[in-house]
Structure formats: C-alpha cells, structure tokens
DNA sequence: GCCTCAGCTTAACACTGTTAAGTGGTGGAG
DNA sequence: CTCCACCACTTAACAGTGTTAAGCTGAGGC
C-alpha cells in the first residue's frame, strides 16, 4: 500500500485513478457495454491484466464510478439543505438540481440510477445498497416529511416521498434515454413536473 | 414466402415465431445481455446460424419483440379510449394501465421504454421512430389536450403531456429497476403519482 | 434418375471478460 | 558488489460472445 503510493507518486499519478479517469470518459462516451477492458487498457497504455490488479473485475470498476456519482449528488443536496429555506422550496431546489445534474452528466446518471445492477452483479450494489445512495434518498425523504402535516403516518410520508422522486426520476430518465425526442422547452418541463409533484403534497 | 409457410405449417409452427417465443421468454427471465444466440438456439433445438436466416442479427430479433410491446400498450390505450369517459378519467385510466402493464411485464417495458437503442442500433429504432410507439404517444397527448382549456398553446400541450408521461414513466421505471426497494404500497403510489400529475392540469 | 434449391449445419473469425504463469527491473540485505 | 526478494507488469491462454462463409442434405419437379 505505502510502497505502492511512493513508487507511483514519484512517477506521475496513481495508476488506479488513471484507470478511473479513462473509464469514466470512455463509459460516458460509448456506454458500459461498448467499452472493453482491452480498449480501456490500450487507451491508458497498459495491458488488460494490469487493470485487474486494481479492480476485481469490470463490475467493480464500474461500481467505483457509481460511488462517485452518489457522492456528487449527495453533496449537492447537502449544500442546498445547508442554506435554510422553507421545506417546499428546499425540496423543489433539490429536485431541480437532481434533474439538472442528471442531464449534465447523463452517463453518470444512467450508471447511478438506471442500471439494475442486481441483475448482473449478484451481491447487490444499487443505490439502495450503497450508503451514499441511501443517505441521499433519506435526505429527500426527510425534506418531504417537513413539507407534510406533523401527524402524517410513516406510510404516507414514504408514499409521498417516493411519488415526488418518481416524478423527478421519470423526467430525467426520459430525457437521458431519448435526448432527441421533441420534449419541448426543458426548463418549462422541469418546472411543471417538479411543481405539480411538490405542490400536490397536502 | 408461400413455400416456406406451407413447408413449415405442415410440420408444426413457423420457425420464426418459435424463435420469437423462446426469445421473449429467455429475455424476460434473464435479460438481453445474458441471452446468447447459442443458448437461444439450443433451447429451440437448432444451430445458432438458423436464427440468422430469420433475423438479420440479435438486434433485429430484439426489435421484433419491442414492436409487440408497443402493439400491446397501444391496444390497451385504444380500448380505454373506446369506452367514453371524461378526458381526465380516461387519462388517469390510461396512465394507470400503462404503469400496471409495465410492472406485469417488466422486461417488455425495459425493452420498449428504457433502452436507448440509438446508442447501439445506429439506424434509430426507439419508440420515437416506431409508428406504433409514436401513435401511442400521440393518443396520450391528444387525451391531455382534451383535459386542457381549448385555447391552450401547442407548447403548453406538449409540455403538459410530457410532464404527465414523465411521472408515469418515472414510477414504472423505478419499480422495474429496483423491485426490492421499500417503495411502500404500490397501489397508493400509483394513485398518488398519477393523480397529482393529472390534477395539476389547469 | 438426376438436378435444383431451400433449410439447416459445420467451422471459423474476431471479439469479449478473465486468469495462471512468467518476466524484468528495482530496493534492500549480506 | 552480489544476490535475493518482491512487485509492477506482460504474455498467452480459456471459455464464451455475435456473426458469417461455405457446405451438407433431403425433398420436389422434370
């Protein structure tokens, strides 16, 4: 560990982050399935096997990028929450930022929120299993709670929170999946989707 | 064409539909990437090459199934519209059915509405390029239009229609992607998402 | 009986993720 | 200075993928 760091730092850059940077770029440009370990290896100028010395397999490499996505989203949410506003305004802000960040970084969004990793990665590693992902979800939920009457049941809070998230996610995933469709003015769309979801809260 | 039909009908079943049936089942069970042409071939008792005599490649096979999905959804929508109701009730019905059908047939939904086929299938074959998919979309849009004031602008109609669709799609895709997450009572969730989206229409 | 031809198969190509085994050079010990 | 250990890295291979060129086979028409 320490020896590795010294050896590599003296040269240029930890190989692990070099791999991650290249992978992020390639995945974002071509998509997960289109990037082979060999291609990734040649773009960084190493043999394929070298990657396997830093990541168990292609999935783990992919999950490292997922982790980063969750971290970014969570940080954005925390920043919004740190600036005190009315709960509804904060919630709208969060959702708006969520959608905006997703559209700015479509591949990160896909990786973090649109891939049923359980299907191919047996040991479950979705947002629901990731601490950062879960924290993110809980932040939104507790913000929704603050928008609701104090005597609301847990079930109502859960359902309302999930409804609001579903609306925001629906918009983002549609725009990310079909970017060329005639969606109309995106800003208006964002506003309408988020407002109608949040304003529907009793 | 005709000779093929006679030859095969005399035996049992057109090979093409036999392939489609097997593929639909396998894709639904294991997912697109997990089903190889060889596996598909062995389950129907033929050599892999035989499949290529009926479908240009794996993508085309996949797109045939997509087509079926759109057909099913469109038919359901048409049936709802044929029973005359208030536009808002019809719209809610349509969205509710849309979500329900998606949850009942997750893999068909994924195939039809969650895969950015443009990314891997160059000659564009998403719902936006598919006549049935487009018709489906237009049916919903015209139903939304009927829910709005008669003097609404085209842009408003477009945005409102897309907002409503985003909400329904968001819920469906979330439940399909993360079926094991604690979503709360699904029926309630469906109702809340759809009602708040539709009732937000001015 | 022979020819045609459709339906199907065999065998191969170029790729994929992944790993066992090996290489080469640098750092430290004697 | 020599030798050894170790570690970053590579080569070569395995088993699997989508796909296709070429060949087989057996039934129908002349």
Coordinates of C-alpha atoms (C1' of nucleotides) in Angstrom, one line a residue:
Chain A
X1 CA 0.0 0.0 0.0
X2 CA 2.5 2.6 1.2
X3 CA 5.3 1.3 -1.1
X4 CA 2.9 1.4 -4.0
X5 CA 1.9 5.0 -3.3
X6 CA 5.6 6.2 -3.0
X7 CA 6.6 4.3 -6.2
X8 CA 3.7 5.7 -8.2
X9 CA 3.6 9.2 -6.8
X10 CA 7.2 9.7 -7.6
X11 CA 6.4 8.9 -11.2
X12 CA 3.2 10.8 -12.0
X13 CA -0.2 9.6 -10.9
X14 CA -1.6 6.6 -9.0
X15 CA -2.5 4.1 -11.7
X16 CA -5.8 3.4 -10.1
X17 CA -7.1 7.0 -10.6
X18 CA -5.6 7.0 -14.1
X19 CA -7.8 3.9 -14.9
X20 CA -10.8 5.5 -13.3
X21 CA -10.4 8.7 -15.2
X22 CA -10.1 6.9 -18.5
X23 CA -13.0 4.6 -17.7
X24 CA -15.3 7.5 -16.7
X25 CA -14.6 9.2 -20.0
X26 CA -15.0 6.1 -22.1
X27 CA -18.1 4.9 -20.4
X28 CA -19.6 8.4 -20.7
X29 CA -18.8 8.5 -24.4
X30 CA -19.7 5.0 -25.5
X31 CA -21.6 3.3 -22.8
X32 CA -20.7 0.4 -20.4
X33 CA -21.1 -2.5 -22.8
X34 CA -19.2 -0.8 -25.6
X35 CA -16.1 -0.3 -23.6
X36 CA -14.0 -3.4 -23.3
X37 CA -11.2 -4.0 -20.9
X38 CA -8.8 -4.3 -23.7
X39 CA -9.8 -0.9 -25.2
X40 CA -9.6 0.7 -21.8
X41 CA -6.2 -0.8 -21.3
X42 CA -4.8 0.4 -24.6
X43 CA -6.0 3.9 -24.1
X44 CA -4.1 4.1 -20.9
X45 CA -1.1 2.3 -22.4
X46 CA -1.1 -0.8 -20.3
X47 CA -2.0 -4.4 -20.8
X48 CA -5.5 -5.5 -19.9
X49 CA -4.3 -7.6 -16.9
X50 CA -2.9 -4.5 -15.2
X51 CA -6.5 -3.3 -14.6
X52 CA -7.3 -6.5 -12.8
X53 CA -4.6 -5.7 -10.3
X54 CA -6.5 -2.6 -9.2
X55 CA -10.1 -3.8 -9.7
X56 CA -11.5 -7.2 -9.1
X57 CA -13.4 -7.1 -12.4
X58 CA -15.2 -4.8 -14.8
X59 CA -18.1 -4.5 -12.4
X60 CA -16.0 -3.3 -9.5
X61 CA -14.5 -0.6 -11.7
X62 CA -18.0 0.4 -12.7
X63 CA -19.1 0.5 -9.1
X64 CA -16.3 2.8 -8.2
X65 CA -17.7 5.3 -10.7
X66 CA -21.2 4.8 -9.3
X67 CA -19.9 5.7 -5.9
X68 CA -18.6 9.0 -7.2
X69 CA -21.9 9.8 -8.7
X70 CA -23.7 9.3 -5.4
X71 CA -21.1 11.4 -3.7
X72 CA -21.6 14.3 -6.1
X73 CA -25.4 14.2 -5.8
X74 CA -25.3 13.9 -2.1
X75 CA -23.0 16.8 -1.8
X76 CA -25.3 19.0 -3.9
X77 CA -28.2 18.1 -1.8
X78 CA -26.4 18.9 1.4
X79 CA -25.4 22.3 0.1
X80 CA -29.0 23.1 -0.7
X81 CA -30.1 22.0 2.7
X82 CA -27.4 24.0 4.5
X83 CA -29.0 27.2 3.1
X84 CA -32.1 27.3 5.2
X85 CA -35.4 27.8 3.2
X86 CA -38.9 26.7 3.5
X87 CA -39.1 22.9 3.2
X88 CA -41.1 23.1 -0.1
X89 CA -38.6 25.5 -1.6
X90 CA -35.7 23.3 -0.5
X91 CA -37.4 20.2 -1.9
X92 CA -38.0 21.9 -5.2
X93 CA -34.4 23.1 -5.3
X94 CA -33.2 19.6 -4.6
X95 CA -35.3 18.0 -7.3
X96 CA -34.4 20.7 -9.8
X97 CA -30.7 20.2 -9.1
X98 CA -31.2 16.5 -9.3
X99 CA -32.7 16.7 -12.7
X100 CA -30.2 19.3 -13.9
X101 CA -27.2 17.3 -12.7
X102 CA -28.6 14.2 -14.4
X103 CA -29.0 15.9 -17.7
X104 CA -25.5 17.4 -17.5
X105 CA -23.9 14.1 -16.8
X106 CA -26.2 11.5 -18.5
X107 CA -23.9 8.6 -18.2
X108 CA -23.2 9.1 -14.6
X109 CA -27.0 9.3 -14.1
X110 CA -27.5 6.1 -16.0
X111 CA -24.8 4.4 -14.1
X112 CA -26.2 5.5 -10.7
X113 CA -29.9 5.4 -11.2
X114 CA -30.9 3.5 -14.2
X115 CA -29.0 0.2 -14.1
X116 CA -30.4 -2.8 -12.4
X117 CA -27.1 -3.8 -11.2
X118 CA -28.6 -6.6 -9.1
X119 CA -29.3 -8.4 -12.4
X120 CA -25.7 -8.8 -13.3
X121 CA -23.9 -8.0 -10.1
X122 CA -25.2 -10.7 -7.7
X123 CA -24.0 -9.2 -4.4
X124 CA -26.4 -6.3 -4.8
X125 CA -24.9 -2.9 -5.3
X126 CA -27.6 -0.4 -6.3
X127 CA -28.3 2.9 -4.8
X128 CA -30.4 1.1 -2.2
X129 CA -27.3 -0.9 -1.1
X130 CA -24.9 2.0 -1.3
X131 CA -24.6 4.1 1.9
X132 CA -24.2 7.3 0.0
X133 CA -27.2 6.5 -2.3
X134 CA -29.3 5.6 0.7
X135 CA -28.3 8.8 2.6
X136 CA -29.3 10.8 -0.5
X137 CA -32.7 9.1 -0.6
X138 CA -33.2 9.7 3.2
X139 CA -32.3 13.4 2.9
X140 CA -35.0 13.8 0.3
X141 CA -37.5 11.8 2.3
X142 CA -36.9 13.8 5.5
X143 CA -37.3 17.0 3.4
X144 CA -40.7 15.7 2.1
X145 CA -41.7 14.9 5.7
X146 CA -41.1 18.6 6.7
X147 CA -43.5 19.6 3.9
X148 CA -46.3 17.4 5.3
X149 CA -48.5 17.8 8.3
X150 CA -46.7 16.8 11.5
X151 CA -49.1 14.0 12.3
X152 CA -48.6 12.2 8.9
X153 CA -48.2 8.5 9.1
X154 CA -44.9 6.9 8.1
X155 CA -46.6 5.2 5.2
X156 CA -47.9 8.5 3.9
X157 CA -44.5 10.0 4.1
X158 CA -43.0 7.1 2.4
X159 CA -45.5 7.1 -0.4
X160 CA -45.4 10.9 -0.9
X161 CA -41.6 10.9 -0.9
X162 CA -41.5 8.1 -3.5
X163 CA -44.1 9.9 -5.7
X164 CA -42.0 13.0 -5.8
X165 CA -38.9 11.1 -6.5
X166 CA -40.6 9.1 -9.2
X167 CA -41.7 12.3 -11.0
X168 CA -38.2 13.8 -11.0
X169 CA -36.6 10.5 -12.0
X170 CA -39.1 10.0 -14.7
X171 CA -38.3 13.3 -16.3
X172 CA -34.6 12.8 -16.0
X173 CA -34.5 9.2 -17.3
X174 CA -36.8 10.1 -20.3
X175 CA -34.6 13.0 -21.3
X176 CA -31.5 11.0 -20.8
X177 CA -32.8 7.9 -22.7
X178 CA -34.4 9.8 -25.6
X179 CA -32.4 13.0 -25.9
X180 CA -33.5 13.6 -29.5
X181 CA -37.2 13.4 -28.9
X182 CA -39.3 16.6 -29.2
X183 CA -39.7 17.2 -25.5
X184 CA -40.4 20.9 -25.7
X185 CA -38.6 23.5 -23.6
X186 CA -36.8 21.6 -21.0
X187 CA -36.8 24.3 -18.3
X188 CA -40.6 24.6 -18.5
X189 CA -40.9 20.8 -18.4
X190 CA -38.7 20.6 -15.3
X191 CA -40.7 23.3 -13.6
X192 CA -44.1 21.7 -14.4
X193 CA -43.1 18.2 -13.3
X194 CA -41.5 19.3 -10.1
X195 CA -44.1 21.9 -9.1
X196 CA -47.0 19.6 -9.7
X197 CA -45.4 16.8 -7.7
X198 CA -44.4 19.1 -4.8
X199 CA -47.5 21.2 -4.7
X200 CA -49.6 18.1 -4.6
X201 CA -48.3 17.5 -1.1
X202 CA -51.2 18.2 1.2
Chain B
X1 CA -42.6 -16.9 -48.5
X2 CA -45.5 -19.1 -49.5
X3 CA -43.4 -22.2 -50.0
X4 CA -41.8 -21.6 -46.6
X5 CA -45.2 -21.2 -45.0
X6 CA -46.6 -24.5 -46.5
X7 CA -43.4 -26.4 -45.6
X8 CA -43.4 -25.3 -42.0
X9 CA -47.1 -25.2 -41.4
X10 CA -47.3 -28.8 -42.4
X11 CA -44.8 -29.6 -39.7
X12 CA -45.8 -27.6 -36.7
X13 CA -45.1 -23.9 -36.3
X14 CA -43.3 -21.3 -38.3
X15 CA -39.8 -21.3 -37.1
X16 CA -39.7 -17.6 -36.9
X17 CA -42.5 -17.5 -34.2
X18 CA -40.9 -20.4 -32.4
X19 CA -37.7 -18.3 -32.2
X20 CA -39.7 -15.2 -31.1
X21 CA -41.5 -17.2 -28.4
X22 CA -38.3 -18.6 -27.0
X23 CA -36.5 -15.3 -27.1
X24 CA -39.3 -13.5 -25.4
X25 CA -39.3 -16.0 -22.6
X26 CA -35.5 -16.0 -22.2
X27 CA -35.1 -12.2 -22.4
X28 CA -37.8 -11.8 -19.8
X29 CA -36.2 -14.3 -17.5
X30 CA -32.5 -13.4 -17.8
X31 CA -32.3 -10.0 -19.6
X32 CA -31.0 -9.1 -23.1
X33 CA -27.3 -9.4 -22.5
X34 CA -27.5 -12.7 -20.6
X35 CA -29.2 -14.5 -23.5
X36 CA -26.7 -15.5 -26.2
X37 CA -27.6 -16.6 -29.6
X38 CA -26.1 -20.0 -28.9
X39 CA -28.2 -20.5 -25.8
X40 CA -31.3 -19.4 -27.6
X41 CA -30.5 -21.8 -30.5
X42 CA -30.0 -24.8 -28.2
X43 CA -33.3 -24.2 -26.3
X44 CA -35.2 -24.4 -29.6
X45 CA -33.1 -27.3 -30.8
X46 CA -31.4 -25.6 -33.8
X47 CA -28.0 -24.4 -34.6
X48 CA -27.2 -20.7 -34.0
X49 CA -26.9 -20.0 -37.7
X50 CA -30.5 -20.9 -38.3
X51 CA -31.7 -17.9 -36.3
X52 CA -29.7 -15.7 -38.7
X53 CA -31.8 -17.0 -41.5
X54 CA -34.9 -15.3 -39.9
X55 CA -33.3 -12.3 -38.3
X56 CA -30.5 -10.1 -39.5
X57 CA -28.9 -10.1 -36.1
X58 CA -29.6 -10.1 -32.4
X59 CA -30.8 -6.5 -32.5
X60 CA -33.5 -7.2 -35.1
X61 CA -34.8 -10.1 -33.1
X62 CA -34.9 -7.8 -30.1
X63 CA -36.7 -5.1 -32.1
X64 CA -39.4 -7.5 -33.2
X65 CA -40.2 -8.1 -29.5
X66 CA -40.2 -4.3 -29.0
X67 CA -42.8 -4.0 -31.7
X68 CA -45.0 -6.4 -29.9
X69 CA -44.8 -4.4 -26.7
X70 CA -45.8 -1.2 -28.4
X71 CA -48.7 -3.1 -30.0
X72 CA -49.9 -4.4 -26.7
X73 CA -49.7 -1.0 -25.0
X74 CA -51.4 0.8 -27.9
X75 CA -54.2 -1.7 -27.9
X76 CA -54.8 -1.2 -24.2
X77 CA -54.9 2.5 -24.7
X78 CA -57.3 2.2 -27.6
X79 CA -59.7 0.1 -25.6
X80 CA -59.8 2.6 -22.8
X81 CA -60.4 5.4 -25.2
X82 CA -63.2 3.5 -26.9
X83 CA -65.2 3.5 -23.7
X84 CA -66.2 7.1 -23.5
X85 CA -65.4 8.9 -20.2
X86 CA -64.4 12.3 -19.1
X87 CA -60.9 13.2 -20.6
X88 CA -59.3 13.3 -17.2
X89 CA -60.8 9.9 -16.2
X90 CA -59.6 8.4 -19.5
X91 CA -56.2 9.9 -19.0
X92 CA -55.9 8.5 -15.5
X93 CA -57.1 5.1 -16.7
X94 CA -54.5 5.1 -19.5
X95 CA -51.7 6.0 -17.1
X96 CA -52.8 3.5 -14.5
X97 CA -53.0 0.8 -17.1
X98 CA -49.6 1.9 -18.5
X99 CA -47.9 1.5 -15.2
X100 CA -49.7 -1.7 -14.4
X101 CA -48.8 -3.3 -17.7
X102 CA -45.2 -2.2 -17.2
X103 CA -45.0 -3.8 -13.8
X104 CA -46.6 -7.0 -15.0
X105 CA -44.2 -7.3 -17.8
X106 CA -41.0 -5.6 -16.6
X107 CA -38.7 -6.9 -19.4
X108 CA -41.1 -5.9 -22.1
X109 CA -41.2 -2.4 -20.5
X110 CA -37.5 -2.2 -20.3
X111 CA -37.2 -3.2 -23.9
X112 CA -39.8 -0.8 -25.1
X113 CA -39.2 2.3 -22.9
X114 CA -35.9 2.1 -21.1
X115 CA -33.3 1.2 -23.7
X116 CA -31.5 3.8 -25.6
X117 CA -31.4 1.7 -28.7
X118 CA -30.0 4.6 -30.7
X119 CA -26.8 4.1 -28.8
X120 CA -26.2 0.6 -30.1
X121 CA -28.6 0.3 -33.0
X122 CA -27.4 3.0 -35.4
X123 CA -30.5 3.3 -37.6
X124 CA -32.6 4.6 -34.8
X125 CA -35.4 2.3 -33.6
X126 CA -36.8 3.8 -30.4
X127 CA -40.4 4.4 -29.6
X128 CA -40.0 7.7 -31.2
X129 CA -39.1 6.0 -34.5
X130 CA -41.6 3.2 -34.3
X131 CA -45.0 4.0 -35.8
X132 CA -46.8 2.1 -33.0
X133 CA -44.8 3.8 -30.3
X134 CA -45.4 7.2 -31.8
X135 CA -49.1 6.5 -32.2
X136 CA -49.3 5.5 -28.6
X137 CA -47.6 8.8 -27.5
X138 CA -49.9 10.8 -29.7
X139 CA -53.0 9.2 -28.2
X140 CA -51.9 10.2 -24.8
X141 CA -51.0 13.7 -25.9
X142 CA -54.4 14.2 -27.6
X143 CA -56.1 13.0 -24.4
X144 CA -54.1 15.5 -22.4
X145 CA -55.2 18.2 -24.8
X146 CA -58.8 17.4 -24.1
X147 CA -58.1 17.9 -20.4
X148 CA -56.8 21.4 -21.1
X149 CA -58.6 24.7 -21.9
X150 CA -59.5 24.9 -25.6
X151 CA -57.2 27.9 -26.2
X152 CA -54.1 26.2 -24.9
X153 CA -50.9 26.7 -27.0
X154 CA -49.2 23.8 -28.7
X155 CA -46.2 24.3 -26.5
X156 CA -48.3 24.1 -23.3
X157 CA -50.0 21.0 -24.5
X158 CA -46.6 19.4 -25.4
X159 CA -45.1 20.3 -22.0
X160 CA -48.1 19.2 -20.0
X161 CA -48.4 15.9 -21.9
X162 CA -44.7 15.2 -21.4
X163 CA -44.9 16.0 -17.7
X164 CA -47.7 13.6 -17.2
X165 CA -45.9 10.9 -19.2
X166 CA -42.7 11.6 -17.2
X167 CA -44.5 11.0 -13.9
X168 CA -46.0 7.7 -15.0
X169 CA -42.7 6.5 -16.6
X170 CA -40.7 7.6 -13.6
X171 CA -42.8 5.4 -11.3
X172 CA -42.8 2.4 -13.6
X173 CA -39.1 2.6 -14.3
X174 CA -38.2 2.9 -10.7
X175 CA -40.3 0.0 -9.7
X176 CA -39.0 -2.1 -12.6
X177 CA -35.3 -1.2 -11.9
X178 CA -35.4 -1.5 -8.2
X179 CA -38.1 -4.1 -7.4
X180 CA -36.8 -4.9 -4.0
X181 CA -36.6 -1.4 -2.6
X182 CA -39.0 -0.4 0.1
X183 CA -41.5 1.6 -2.1
X184 CA -44.5 1.3 0.2
X185 CA -47.9 0.2 -1.0
X186 CA -47.7 0.2 -4.8
X187 CA -51.4 0.9 -5.4
X188 CA -51.3 4.0 -3.3
X189 CA -48.1 5.1 -5.0
X190 CA -49.6 4.7 -8.5
X191 CA -52.7 6.7 -7.4
X192 CA -50.7 9.5 -5.9
X193 CA -48.3 9.9 -8.8
X194 CA -51.0 9.8 -11.4
X195 CA -53.5 11.9 -9.6
X196 CA -51.0 14.7 -8.7
X197 CA -49.8 14.7 -12.3
X198 CA -53.2 14.8 -13.9
X199 CA -54.9 17.0 -11.3
X200 CA -52.1 19.6 -11.9
X201 CA -53.5 20.2 -15.3
X202 CA -55.1 23.6 -15.2
Chain C
dG1 C1' -32.5 -41.0 -62.1
dC2 C1' -30.9 -36.5 -61.9
dC3 C1' -31.0 -31.5 -60.8
dT4 C1' -32.4 -27.7 -58.0
dC5 C1' -32.8 -25.4 -54.2
dA6 C1' -34.4 -24.3 -49.5
dG7 C1' -33.3 -25.3 -44.8
dC8 C1' -30.1 -26.3 -41.9
dT9 C1' -25.2 -27.3 -40.0
dT10 C1' -20.1 -27.1 -39.5
dA11 C1' -16.2 -24.5 -38.9
dA12 C1' -14.2 -20.5 -38.5
dC13 C1' -13.2 -15.2 -37.4
dA14 C1' -12.6 -11.6 -34.5
dC15 C1' -14.0 -10.1 -30.5
dT16 C1' -15.3 -10.3 -25.2
dG17 C1' -14.0 -10.8 -19.7
dT18 C1' -10.8 -13.1 -17.1
dT19 C1' -6.7 -15.6 -15.1
dA20 C1' -2.5 -18.6 -14.5
dA21 C1' 2.0 -18.3 -15.1
dG22 C1' 6.0 -15.7 -16.1
dT23 C1' 9.2 -11.6 -16.9
dG24 C1' 12.1 -7.8 -15.6
dG25 C1' 14.0 -4.4 -13.1
dT26 C1' 14.4 -2.0 -8.7
dG27 C1' 15.4 -1.9 -3.4
dG28 C1' 17.4 -3.8 0.4
dA29 C1' 20.4 -7.3 2.9
dG30 C1' 24.7 -9.5 3.5
Chain D
dC1 C1' 29.4 -5.7 -5.1
dT2 C1' 26.4 -9.6 -5.2
dC3 C1' 22.4 -11.8 -4.7
dC4 C1' 17.8 -12.3 -3.5
dA5 C1' 13.0 -11.0 -3.0
dC6 C1' 9.4 -8.6 -4.4
dC7 C1' 6.2 -6.2 -7.2
dA8 C1' 4.5 -3.9 -11.3
dC9 C1' 3.5 -5.5 -15.3
dT10 C1' 3.1 -8.7 -19.5
dT11 C1' 2.2 -12.9 -22.3
dA12 C1' -0.6 -16.5 -23.5
dA13 C1' -4.4 -18.9 -22.9
dC14 C1' -9.5 -20.3 -21.7
dA15 C1' -14.2 -20.2 -22.4
dG16 C1' -17.5 -17.6 -24.1
dT17 C1' -19.7 -14.0 -27.4
dG18 C1' -22.0 -12.3 -32.2
dT19 C1' -21.6 -13.3 -36.8
dT20 C1' -20.7 -15.4 -41.5
dA21 C1' -18.8 -18.2 -45.5
dA22 C1' -19.1 -22.5 -47.1
dG23 C1' -21.0 -26.9 -47.3
dC24 C1' -24.3 -30.7 -46.5
dT25 C1' -28.9 -33.0 -47.1
dG26 C1' -33.0 -34.4 -48.5
dA27 C1' -37.5 -33.5 -50.7
dG28 C1' -40.0 -31.8 -55.3
dG29 C1' -40.0 -31.2 -60.2
dC30 C1' -38.6 -32.9 -64.9

